[in-house]
Structures are given as structure tokens and as C-alpha cells.
XYZ file of C-alpha atoms in Angstrom:
587
model
C -136.478 133.618 -3.716
C -134.773 134.115 -6.970
C -137.892 134.835 -8.817
C -138.945 137.484 -6.371
C -135.409 139.230 -6.941
C -135.905 139.053 -10.674
C -139.327 140.601 -10.343
C -138.112 143.366 -8.080
C -135.372 144.143 -10.482
C -137.820 144.410 -13.429
C -139.861 146.696 -11.441
C -136.976 148.748 -10.492
C -135.726 149.117 -14.213
C -139.236 149.909 -15.355
C -139.713 152.672 -12.506
C -136.259 154.534 -13.206
C -136.272 155.786 -16.623
C -135.098 159.233 -17.239
C -138.053 160.744 -15.704
C -139.486 159.438 -12.331
C -142.533 161.554 -11.323
C -145.804 161.652 -9.649
C -147.018 161.826 -6.049
C -147.465 158.919 -3.899
C -150.402 158.345 -1.368
C -148.189 160.375 1.098
C -147.397 163.058 -1.242
C -143.775 162.294 -1.952
C -142.206 165.051 -4.218
C -141.611 164.800 -7.877
C -138.089 163.368 -8.643
C -136.357 163.133 -11.887
C -133.291 160.935 -12.921
C -130.985 161.632 -15.765
C -130.480 158.836 -18.335
C -126.968 158.377 -17.051
C -128.263 158.254 -13.368
C -130.917 155.688 -14.307
C -128.574 153.512 -16.022
C -126.140 153.775 -13.012
C -128.852 152.984 -10.432
C -130.109 150.075 -12.513
C -126.736 148.556 -12.905
C -125.943 148.987 -8.997
C -129.280 147.608 -8.157
C -128.933 144.447 -10.344
C -125.516 143.844 -9.088
C -126.870 144.052 -5.481
C -129.452 141.544 -6.211
C -126.880 139.128 -7.717
C -124.382 139.428 -4.819
C -127.442 138.843 -2.471
C -128.424 135.760 -4.221
C -124.715 134.604 -4.001
C -124.894 135.258 -0.249
C -122.272 137.965 -0.448
C -124.448 140.257 1.891
C -121.680 142.839 2.613
C -121.164 143.681 -1.026
C -125.182 143.836 -1.541
C -125.477 146.179 1.392
C -122.935 148.504 0.060
C -124.310 148.566 -3.423
C -127.940 149.092 -2.073
C -126.634 152.161 -0.007
C -125.090 153.566 -3.354
C -128.588 152.915 -4.987
C -130.503 155.237 -2.473
C -127.600 157.837 -2.866
C -128.325 157.935 -6.547
C -132.226 157.763 -6.221
C -133.604 158.494 -2.772
C -137.152 157.753 -4.160
C -136.249 153.869 -4.942
C -138.708 151.812 -2.872
C -137.265 148.656 -3.684
C -133.671 149.586 -2.433
C -134.961 150.801 0.826
C -137.014 147.596 1.066
C -133.856 145.398 0.938
C -131.838 147.735 3.052
C -134.514 147.502 5.716
C -133.871 143.877 5.777
C -130.149 144.286 6.291
C -130.654 146.748 8.969
C -132.875 144.415 10.692
C -130.295 141.663 10.411
C -127.811 144.268 12.129
C -130.311 144.663 14.945
C -130.700 148.287 14.052
C -134.404 148.018 14.631
C -134.989 151.902 14.419
C -133.418 152.257 10.968
C -134.960 149.026 9.656
C -138.407 150.213 10.642
C -137.664 153.642 8.961
C -136.718 152.035 5.745
C -139.643 149.750 5.621
C -141.857 152.748 6.239
C -140.155 154.729 3.345
C -140.408 151.739 0.865
C -144.249 151.472 1.784
C -144.618 155.232 1.441
C -142.859 155.413 -1.920
C -144.966 152.364 -3.320
C -147.957 151.982 -1.369
C -149.657 149.631 -4.028
C -146.985 147.171 -3.241
C -148.667 144.512 -0.912
C -145.469 142.868 -0.064
C -143.900 146.198 1.186
C -147.128 146.951 3.192
C -147.528 143.620 4.791
C -143.822 143.556 5.803
C -144.105 146.867 7.336
C -147.249 145.571 9.264
C -145.286 142.562 10.559
C -142.324 144.643 11.717
C -144.721 146.964 13.720
C -146.130 143.970 15.196
C -142.762 142.398 16.077
C -141.619 145.915 17.673
C -145.053 145.941 19.437
C -146.184 149.239 17.538
C -149.533 148.092 17.333
C -151.399 151.278 16.275
C -148.887 151.607 13.486
C -149.871 147.954 12.381
C -153.537 148.726 12.672
C -153.309 151.815 10.222
C -151.202 149.677 7.644
C -153.580 146.730 7.804
C -156.649 148.742 7.472
C -155.145 150.498 4.350
C -154.320 147.027 2.812
C -157.946 145.834 3.742
C -159.431 148.605 1.856
C -157.763 147.532 -1.502
C -158.429 143.770 -0.702
C -161.893 143.201 0.680
C -161.566 139.541 -0.114
C -158.766 139.139 2.234
C -160.349 137.794 5.632
C -156.902 136.976 7.118
C -156.373 140.778 7.397
C -159.700 141.024 9.350
C -158.327 138.244 11.775
C -155.229 140.221 12.174
C -157.119 143.454 12.782
C -159.159 141.745 15.388
C -156.102 140.658 17.395
C -154.420 144.147 17.055
C -157.537 146.016 18.320
C -157.488 143.810 21.323
C -153.839 144.413 21.823
C -154.461 148.235 21.969
C -157.749 147.579 24.067
C -159.979 149.199 21.465
C -162.967 146.750 21.951
C -165.570 148.692 19.991
C -163.330 148.486 16.928
C -162.679 144.753 17.676
C -166.458 144.203 17.816
C -166.670 145.980 14.470
C -164.027 143.744 12.840
C -166.019 140.712 13.963
C -169.337 142.131 12.463
C -167.156 142.632 9.201
C -166.357 139.052 9.186
C -169.968 138.117 10.057
C -171.143 140.071 6.972
C -168.985 137.718 4.865
C -169.336 134.330 6.619
C -172.501 134.778 8.478
C -173.041 134.104 12.126
C -171.055 131.447 13.783
C -170.333 129.827 17.120
C -166.612 131.125 16.891
C -167.574 134.627 16.133
C -170.417 134.800 18.631
C -168.170 133.453 21.355
C -165.447 135.871 20.461
C -167.895 138.763 20.445
C -169.340 137.667 23.849
C -165.922 137.515 25.223
C -165.059 140.989 23.955
C -168.319 142.520 25.421
C -167.470 140.810 28.765
C -164.012 142.329 28.853
C -165.672 145.706 28.113
C -167.858 145.334 31.099
C -171.032 145.185 28.843
C -172.653 141.937 30.345
C -175.905 142.672 28.773
C -174.571 142.756 25.310
C -172.256 139.630 26.031
C -175.364 137.562 27.121
C -177.422 138.938 24.219
C -174.927 137.898 21.652
C -175.183 134.271 22.697
C -178.957 134.458 23.182
C -179.140 135.483 19.584
C -176.942 132.559 18.472
C -179.131 130.051 20.314
C -182.180 131.611 18.697
C -180.857 131.349 15.248
C -180.111 127.599 15.815
C -182.950 126.513 17.988
C -182.447 122.744 17.502
C -179.000 122.756 18.355
C -178.541 122.189 22.178
C -174.854 123.049 21.856
C -175.712 126.710 21.169
C -178.094 126.671 24.028
C -175.404 125.459 26.301
C -173.082 128.196 25.346
C -175.920 130.821 26.216
C -176.062 129.131 29.560
C -172.275 129.406 29.925
C -172.620 133.095 28.975
C -175.343 133.668 31.468
C -173.169 131.728 34.364
C -170.026 133.912 33.207
C -171.862 137.025 33.673
C -173.541 136.307 37.002
C -176.862 135.274 35.934
C -176.618 131.942 37.904
C -180.321 131.315 38.328
C -181.145 131.820 34.662
C -178.190 129.794 33.508
C -179.342 126.905 35.626
C -182.869 127.120 34.130
C -181.339 126.714 30.627
C -179.007 123.914 31.602
C -182.128 122.056 33.092
C -183.971 122.555 30.028
C -181.107 120.863 27.959
C -180.767 118.141 30.420
C -184.611 117.370 30.072
C -183.931 116.554 26.387
C -180.416 115.124 26.535
C -179.504 113.886 30.163
C -175.984 113.207 29.334
C -175.224 116.444 27.687
C -171.454 116.436 28.559
C -170.875 120.239 28.118
C -173.775 121.183 30.364
C -172.636 118.388 33.062
C -169.062 119.913 32.981
C -170.388 123.510 33.548
C -172.754 122.396 36.421
C -169.687 120.636 37.893
C -167.634 123.817 37.780
C -170.536 125.808 39.119
C -171.062 123.447 41.968
C -167.255 123.202 42.780
C -167.185 127.018 43.066
C -170.304 127.012 45.243
C -168.333 124.463 47.668
C -171.042 121.827 47.112
C -168.499 119.053 46.789
C -171.007 116.363 46.989
C -173.050 117.476 44.004
C -169.666 118.320 41.999
C -168.511 114.700 42.723
C -171.675 113.197 41.760
C -171.421 115.144 38.340
C -167.981 114.180 37.905
C -168.869 110.351 38.161
C -171.929 111.123 35.868
C -169.562 112.519 33.108
C -166.842 109.730 33.581
C -169.406 106.887 33.386
C -171.002 108.109 30.355
C -170.085 106.197 27.111
C -170.344 109.252 25.180
C -167.742 111.087 27.011
C -164.671 111.329 25.027
C -161.351 110.014 26.021
C -159.892 113.527 26.078
C -162.710 114.808 28.326
C -162.280 111.585 30.562
C -158.543 112.354 31.004
C -159.175 116.059 31.659
C -161.595 115.315 34.465
C -159.127 112.744 35.980
C -156.280 115.032 35.996
C -158.291 117.657 37.871
C -159.504 115.192 40.498
C -155.983 113.749 40.762
C -154.539 117.310 41.189
C -157.323 118.229 43.718
C -156.599 115.026 45.530
C -153.030 115.590 45.913
C -153.607 119.191 47.123
C -155.858 117.575 49.892
C -153.415 115.139 51.030
C -153.112 112.513 48.417
C -155.365 109.943 49.507
C -155.307 107.645 46.439
C -158.240 105.499 47.224
C -160.871 108.004 45.841
C -158.971 108.259 42.645
C -158.605 104.575 42.291
C -162.209 104.169 43.036
C -163.076 106.385 40.123
C -160.687 104.456 37.819
C -162.390 101.074 38.739
C -165.759 102.604 37.978
C -164.644 103.827 34.532
C -163.026 100.549 33.657
C -166.055 98.636 34.935
C -168.061 100.397 32.416
C -165.892 99.774 29.554
C -163.610 96.822 30.045
C -161.955 97.359 26.736
C -160.719 100.807 27.444
C -156.823 100.349 27.064
C -155.951 103.840 27.414
C -157.731 104.144 30.882
C -156.085 101.095 31.979
C -152.632 102.563 31.102
C -153.439 105.869 32.666
C -154.397 103.942 35.957
C -151.101 101.912 35.746
C -148.985 105.372 35.505
C -151.106 106.813 38.329
C -150.321 103.833 40.608
C -146.744 103.849 39.378
C -146.246 107.462 40.449
C -147.995 106.804 43.715
C -145.305 104.151 44.333
C -147.912 101.183 44.815
C -146.529 97.657 44.822
C -145.848 96.245 41.313
C -148.042 93.168 42.207
C -150.987 95.584 42.208
C -150.012 97.354 38.885
C -148.938 94.258 36.788
C -152.600 92.773 36.476
C -153.439 96.022 34.602
C -150.630 95.938 32.357
C -151.296 92.117 31.483
C -154.900 93.138 30.948
C -153.649 95.791 28.353
C -151.710 93.170 26.603
C -154.540 90.721 26.593
C -156.557 93.405 24.525
C -153.754 94.668 22.757
C -150.533 92.380 22.456
C -148.722 94.880 20.117
C -148.864 97.605 23.053
C -145.102 98.268 23.457
C -145.668 100.687 26.156
C -147.442 98.046 28.595
C -144.829 95.327 27.764
C -141.857 97.483 28.432
C -143.456 98.484 31.780
C -143.599 94.765 32.659
C -140.046 94.345 31.461
C -138.961 97.189 33.860
C -140.818 95.358 36.769
C -139.118 92.015 35.688
C -135.705 93.492 35.595
C -136.144 95.083 39.107
C -137.147 92.015 40.501
C -134.068 90.140 38.842
C -136.515 87.831 36.944
C -134.171 87.446 33.727
C -136.491 84.594 32.488
C -139.508 86.800 32.332
C -137.581 89.625 30.811
C -136.437 87.134 28.045
C -140.012 85.901 27.488
C -141.616 89.452 27.432
C -138.992 90.746 25.067
C -139.358 87.588 22.780
C -142.986 88.402 22.425
C -142.380 92.083 22.092
C -139.927 91.367 19.068
C -142.801 89.350 17.523
C -145.498 92.154 17.780
C -143.067 95.179 17.704
C -140.060 93.910 15.536
C -138.745 97.592 14.956
C -138.661 98.431 18.675
C -135.055 98.164 19.595
C -135.678 98.290 23.207
C -136.751 94.521 23.179
C -133.631 93.356 21.570
C -131.582 95.342 23.925
C -133.192 94.107 27.174
C -133.385 90.492 25.890
C -129.726 90.647 24.860
C -128.761 92.130 28.217
C -130.776 89.459 30.129
C -129.098 86.635 28.129
C -125.582 88.239 28.854
C -126.170 88.270 32.531
C -127.332 84.575 32.310
C -124.089 83.816 30.668
C -125.881 82.664 27.477
C -123.354 84.529 25.330
C -124.397 83.044 22.002
C -127.966 83.712 22.434
C -127.000 87.278 23.773
C -124.859 87.865 20.460
C -127.561 86.622 18.251
C -130.120 88.866 19.671
C -128.005 92.056 19.390
C -127.026 91.064 15.943
C -130.518 90.796 14.830
C -131.276 94.136 16.787
C -128.586 95.920 14.692
C -131.013 95.906 11.686
C -133.628 98.163 13.477
C -131.247 100.867 14.410
C -131.796 103.962 12.300
C -131.244 107.794 12.565
C -133.948 108.239 14.979
C -132.700 105.645 17.394
C -132.023 106.636 21.019
C -128.173 107.348 21.126
C -127.963 106.042 24.617
C -129.456 102.779 23.892
C -127.807 102.148 20.789
C -124.402 103.053 22.194
C -124.850 100.538 25.166
C -126.083 97.985 22.493
C -122.839 98.023 20.806
C -120.870 98.307 23.971
C -122.334 95.027 25.240
C -121.935 93.272 21.826
C -118.115 94.459 22.104
C -117.927 92.765 25.592
C -119.421 89.570 24.260
C -117.173 89.199 21.120
C -114.279 89.938 23.294
C -115.260 87.226 25.702
C -115.533 84.928 22.724
C -111.989 85.652 21.663
C -113.186 87.699 18.656
C -111.085 90.761 19.272
C -111.116 92.535 15.847
C -114.929 92.297 15.866
C -115.119 93.553 19.440
C -113.131 96.519 18.346
C -115.565 97.266 15.460
C -118.402 97.053 17.919
C -116.669 99.479 20.328
C -115.992 101.990 17.344
C -119.700 101.828 16.575
C -120.642 102.436 20.260
C -118.489 105.467 20.293
C -119.756 106.990 17.128
C -123.257 107.031 18.639
C -121.971 108.236 22.159
C -118.274 109.405 22.280
C -118.412 109.793 26.081
C -119.547 106.194 26.766
C -117.129 105.606 29.815
C -117.427 101.972 30.261
C -116.605 101.380 26.376
C -113.894 103.912 26.489
C -112.268 102.013 29.550
C -112.800 98.399 28.152
C -111.544 99.418 24.610
C -108.622 100.978 25.918
C -107.555 98.168 28.401
C -108.210 95.532 25.745
C -105.876 97.386 23.248
C -103.124 97.723 25.944
C -103.464 94.062 26.739
C -102.546 93.387 22.885
C -99.915 96.135 23.054
C -101.740 97.715 20.289
C -102.491 101.441 19.572
C -101.096 102.598 23.082
C -101.387 106.261 22.353
C -104.989 105.895 21.111
C -105.806 103.789 24.320
C -104.168 106.322 26.574
C -106.362 109.196 24.959
C -109.520 107.154 25.575
C -108.536 105.855 29.063
C -107.678 109.583 30.155
C -111.197 110.712 29.136
C -112.532 108.222 31.723
C -110.321 109.391 34.622
C -111.210 113.107 33.766
C -114.817 112.284 34.075
C -114.542 110.024 37.259
C -111.270 110.810 39.047
C -112.110 108.568 41.830
C -113.000 105.444 39.719
C -110.524 102.700 40.784
C -111.119 100.420 37.535
C -110.469 103.663 35.255
C -107.448 104.640 37.252
C -106.119 101.185 36.943
C -106.596 100.993 33.313
C -104.777 104.310 32.905
C -101.952 103.353 35.261
C -101.573 100.114 33.108
C -101.528 101.730 29.874
C -98.700 103.978 31.006
C -96.862 100.992 32.483
C -97.226 99.350 28.735
C -95.544 102.652 27.480
C -92.447 102.075 30.017
C -93.686 105.146 31.815
C -93.464 103.648 35.338
C -93.122 106.556 37.588
C -96.380 108.180 35.926
C -98.013 104.709 36.318
C -97.274 104.505 40.096
C -99.038 107.847 40.585
C -102.405 106.565 39.104
C -102.019 102.984 40.540
C -101.818 104.496 43.898
C -104.899 106.483 43.377
C -106.538 103.302 42.252
C -105.424 101.587 45.400
C -106.939 104.300 47.364
C -110.201 104.133 45.800
C -110.726 100.501 45.391
C -113.960 100.364 47.345
C -115.611 102.188 44.236
C -114.751 99.273 41.924
C -117.937 97.891 40.466
C -119.156 96.441 37.172
C -123.011 96.710 36.439
C -123.531 97.602 40.050
C -121.702 94.536 41.466
C -118.372 94.691 43.418
C -115.577 92.866 41.767
C -112.225 91.401 42.978
C -109.529 93.658 43.356
C -106.838 91.218 42.497
C -106.084 92.715 38.837
C -105.433 96.073 40.398
C -102.977 94.515 43.115
C -101.315 92.682 40.509
C -100.738 95.733 38.360
C -99.473 97.508 41.526
C -97.031 94.932 42.038
C -95.845 95.017 38.596
C -95.534 98.869 38.445
C -93.569 98.912 42.054
C -91.377 96.206 40.764
C -90.402 98.286 37.659
C -90.281 101.525 40.139
C -87.231 99.458 42.113
C -89.337 98.579 45.112
C -89.586 94.809 45.028
C -90.578 94.339 48.517
C -93.835 96.264 48.017
C -94.250 94.543 44.595
C -94.383 91.149 46.325
C -96.662 92.238 49.097
C -99.211 93.568 46.278
C -98.804 90.258 44.234
C -99.578 88.200 47.590
C -102.593 90.467 48.015
C -103.592 89.687 44.394
C -103.235 86.060 45.042
C -105.934 86.114 47.824
C -108.483 86.814 45.025
C -107.021 84.949 42.169
C -105.599 81.817 43.742
C -105.248 79.906 40.492
C -103.074 82.616 38.643
C -99.836 80.621 37.825
C -98.046 83.574 36.711
C -98.823 85.268 39.923
C -97.478 82.275 41.794
C -94.221 82.355 39.918
C -93.854 86.246 40.488
C -94.192 85.776 44.139
C -91.812 82.676 44.119
C -88.992 84.240 42.187
C -89.645 87.710 43.495
C -89.497 89.380 40.089
C -91.852 90.474 37.302
C -92.647 87.960 34.823
C -94.140 89.171 31.502
C -97.324 87.049 30.439
């Protein structure tokens, strides 16, 4: 960018001497600057460029406006001012200044090309055509300008000129499939079916040994209503190459349009069973068949039959097996019917993470934690960089109370976390690590894990709740604990666990009246108390309620709540003493 500014400044200095004269292509009048004006202009313009480079755009803008006051024929000043007016959303003035720059210096290709792009952005296509034609007249070796002209003439529906541009390109590159197809399509839009067909016929004649060009000729005939002749061409091709996919696909489309579903289905199978058919073509056809099948009622048996036929032809086609499994999954078919396909994929490609994770999902849904662990163990061997295998294996160990193995899995998995990792998974990763470390009595390490969790996902509610509660149990950082806990009740105002935590933190701050408000809400919503989807005991909430009510001078209610807590926590010796002594005892 800086180099371009230096070049523009040099151009300005050279063009703004004591006499600036001569007529432009658009007959701009003779204009002269005095020596003093010339020096003043150059000083202002150079300073404008310096300020622009520094990012001081307001100063640069003002300086450039002074430049055009001094020299209203300074193309470079108009050019840069036009950019600023564009940034200010003054499109009319921006266009006017770009036109002025190009008019004053029509030999500057940058000015001309920029003007053309501005015309295009503002959809002034005829204006763009005029500019690009002038550019091409001076740059006959720039084929990109012809490509632009072809698009522009189509925008204004000047099809004869679009054809003319394509012929200019042909004169440079020679006849080609791309250009012939483009010309044929333009002729079709013009309604000149004869010319459209003739163009493709000429291409086929020029390359008589290339059946693909003959197929294109057939397609052109079909597109322009010459069905009988098109079918003759297709039959000629199929005699030489019975499995010519392009022709088979065209015939399939034709018979579908004719309503001959039997013939169309036969052609579909013929293409799908052909080993020469590309994977992309197979997937395209199958998507069409699936879409049509869904519109007709969604009978999956026909689609599954097609999948089976394809996979019987090529038993090593992993992509087709995965596509079939995905379809069956979308149709909510039993997992037992899908798992054999996924296992087949893993037998062919043990490092196929997609198939393995799909199986992990089924095992998880069936609560088969041992299967999850086994699948993830193998997954870590074949895909050691895939964090999901560490995550699911660690969670499975954790839910099986194998805390050491769970912690080891998570600690190993930390090494594969990078900036591209899924924040949701990484956050849960650290959150569970924190839980395990806290259960093992390693509170400081647990808090470090929680901090990492919140760096990846600041609104991880289970982490915020547990972190806040564990801090309150240690009577540490209560202000921070309150802030974290408040986020959870704001997000889920009827979650009894979160309400209980917030009430307990207020209690630890001796804010008993406020604590009572939130513990009452927790008691009202206790049926929502869940952890990982499982209902948990309400004993802790009842005990906290008793402690809070005792400090709110209601010992009768306090004892009643302690007694409720004892029903779910019969071995709690401190709770038993509270009930016996009818008073709060700090643990």
C-alpha cells in the first residue's frame, strides 16, 4: 500500500509543475498552476498521503479537499477523495469523483478499473461496459477484461454483444467446450434454437473422436426440443460406450420428464452400479432418489435396496456405507441395524473417527460404558489428536467411579487441546476434571481446572455453581463465589441446586434475611434438582434451610427442616446433634 502511495505522490509532483496543460480523451480544458500553487499543492498532497498512511483519515480527507481547491484537475486527489466519500456512504459523490479521476487521466489503468468496479457495485452496468471496452482497446492481451465484458453484456441482456465477446475469446484461445457451451446457452436465451444446436454440432464435428462433445451436442438438441434427434445421438454414443455416464444421466432426466419411471429407475441403477461412476455422481443421484422418495411418502425400502446393490458391487466403498448409515439414522431405524455398517467401516478403515464416534454415541445411549471405554481406547490409538475420544472415555470412567483412570484420561487429553478445539467440549473437559480432583481432595488443582473451564466457556453453569459452592465451603473468596453463583440463578431462576448454592453463599456472608429468600425458592423448586440427568437427594437443601431459619430466629422451622434432611442423610452425625440440641452447630 505504501509503495502505491509513493508512486501516486511522484506522479502528482511530475504532473503539477508551473504549467499543466493539454486535453484529455474527454477534452478537459487547459489548466495552469503558478509555481507557488504547484508547491502548495504538492505539499498538501504529500502530507495527505502521510496522514492516510498513519490512519489519520479525517486529516487526510481535509487535506485532499484543499488539493482539489488548488488544482481542480488533479486526478490523483479526486481518486483518493472518491474512496473517502465511498467510506462515508455517499455513493453519488464517490462515483462522480472516480469518474473525474478517470476522465482527467484516462491512461491510468488503476483509475479506470476502479471506476468499472464502482459502476458494477452500483449496478450501472452500461457505464461499466463503456469503461471496460476502453480498457480492452488499450490492453488486447488481457483476457480477464473480455470475461468481465461477457458477464456485463448478459446483465444488460445485450446477447449479440455477449456472443461477440465469446468470439473474441475464441480468436485468442481457439474453440473449447467451455466457450461453445456458453455460446449455446446465450443463443438459447435469445430464442435462437438453431444457432444454439449448431454451435454444439460444430464442436462435436471438430473433435469427432471425443464422445463427450457428442454428448454435449445431444444435450443441446434435447434442451432445444429436438428429442428424437437427441435420442439418436445418445444411442450412437451408447453403442460405442455402453456405460457413458453423461448420456445415461441425460436419458434418466428425459424419461423422468416423460413420466416413464420404470425406464428412469433402470437407468438410475445402471449408473449407480457402474464402477466408473464417480463418488460425487453416485451421491448426487442418491440424494435425488432420497428426495423423490420422501416426497412420495418416505418408503425407505426402495432407497435401502439401492444402497445394498451399490455396496454389493463394491464392498470396500467406505463412503457409501457411511452415507447409508447416516440415512438410516435420519430415518430413526434401530441402532442394531446400523451398527453392522459402522463396524464394517471400521474393519476397512480403523482410523475412521466418524464411524467410531457414531458407535460411541450408540453405546452411550445404551448405557454401555464398557463399550464406550473400549471404543475410545481404540480411537485414541488410531486418532490420538481427536479430543472427543478422551472426553467420552474420561466421562465413562467417571460415571463408573473409576476416578484415577478418568483423571489420567483427561490429563492425557489436555495435550491435544488447541485453539481450534470445540470450546463446549473443552469446557466440559475441564469441568469434569475439576469435579474429579475435588472428590480426591485436591481442591487447589480442582480450582485451577475450573478456571480453565471458564476461560473456554465463561457461562458453563455447572462449573460456576460447583466452583462457587466449593469456595463457600472453604470460606474463601466469597465475593467472587457470589458473583459466579448469581450468574447461574439468573440463567436458570428455577434450578433448586443453583438457588441453594446462592442462598448458602449469602449465609456464609451472614446475610441471613437474603439467604432465606433464596432458600425458600430452592425449597419450592426441589423437584428440579438433577445432576447429569439423575434426581439427587434434597438432604443438603433441607439442612441449609434449617441452618438459615435458625439464624433467622425460627428454631421450630429449623428443626423441622433438619429432620427432613435426616431422612435422606441418616448417617450425618452433625445433623443428628443439631436436632438433639435444637441449635445450629458449625461443622
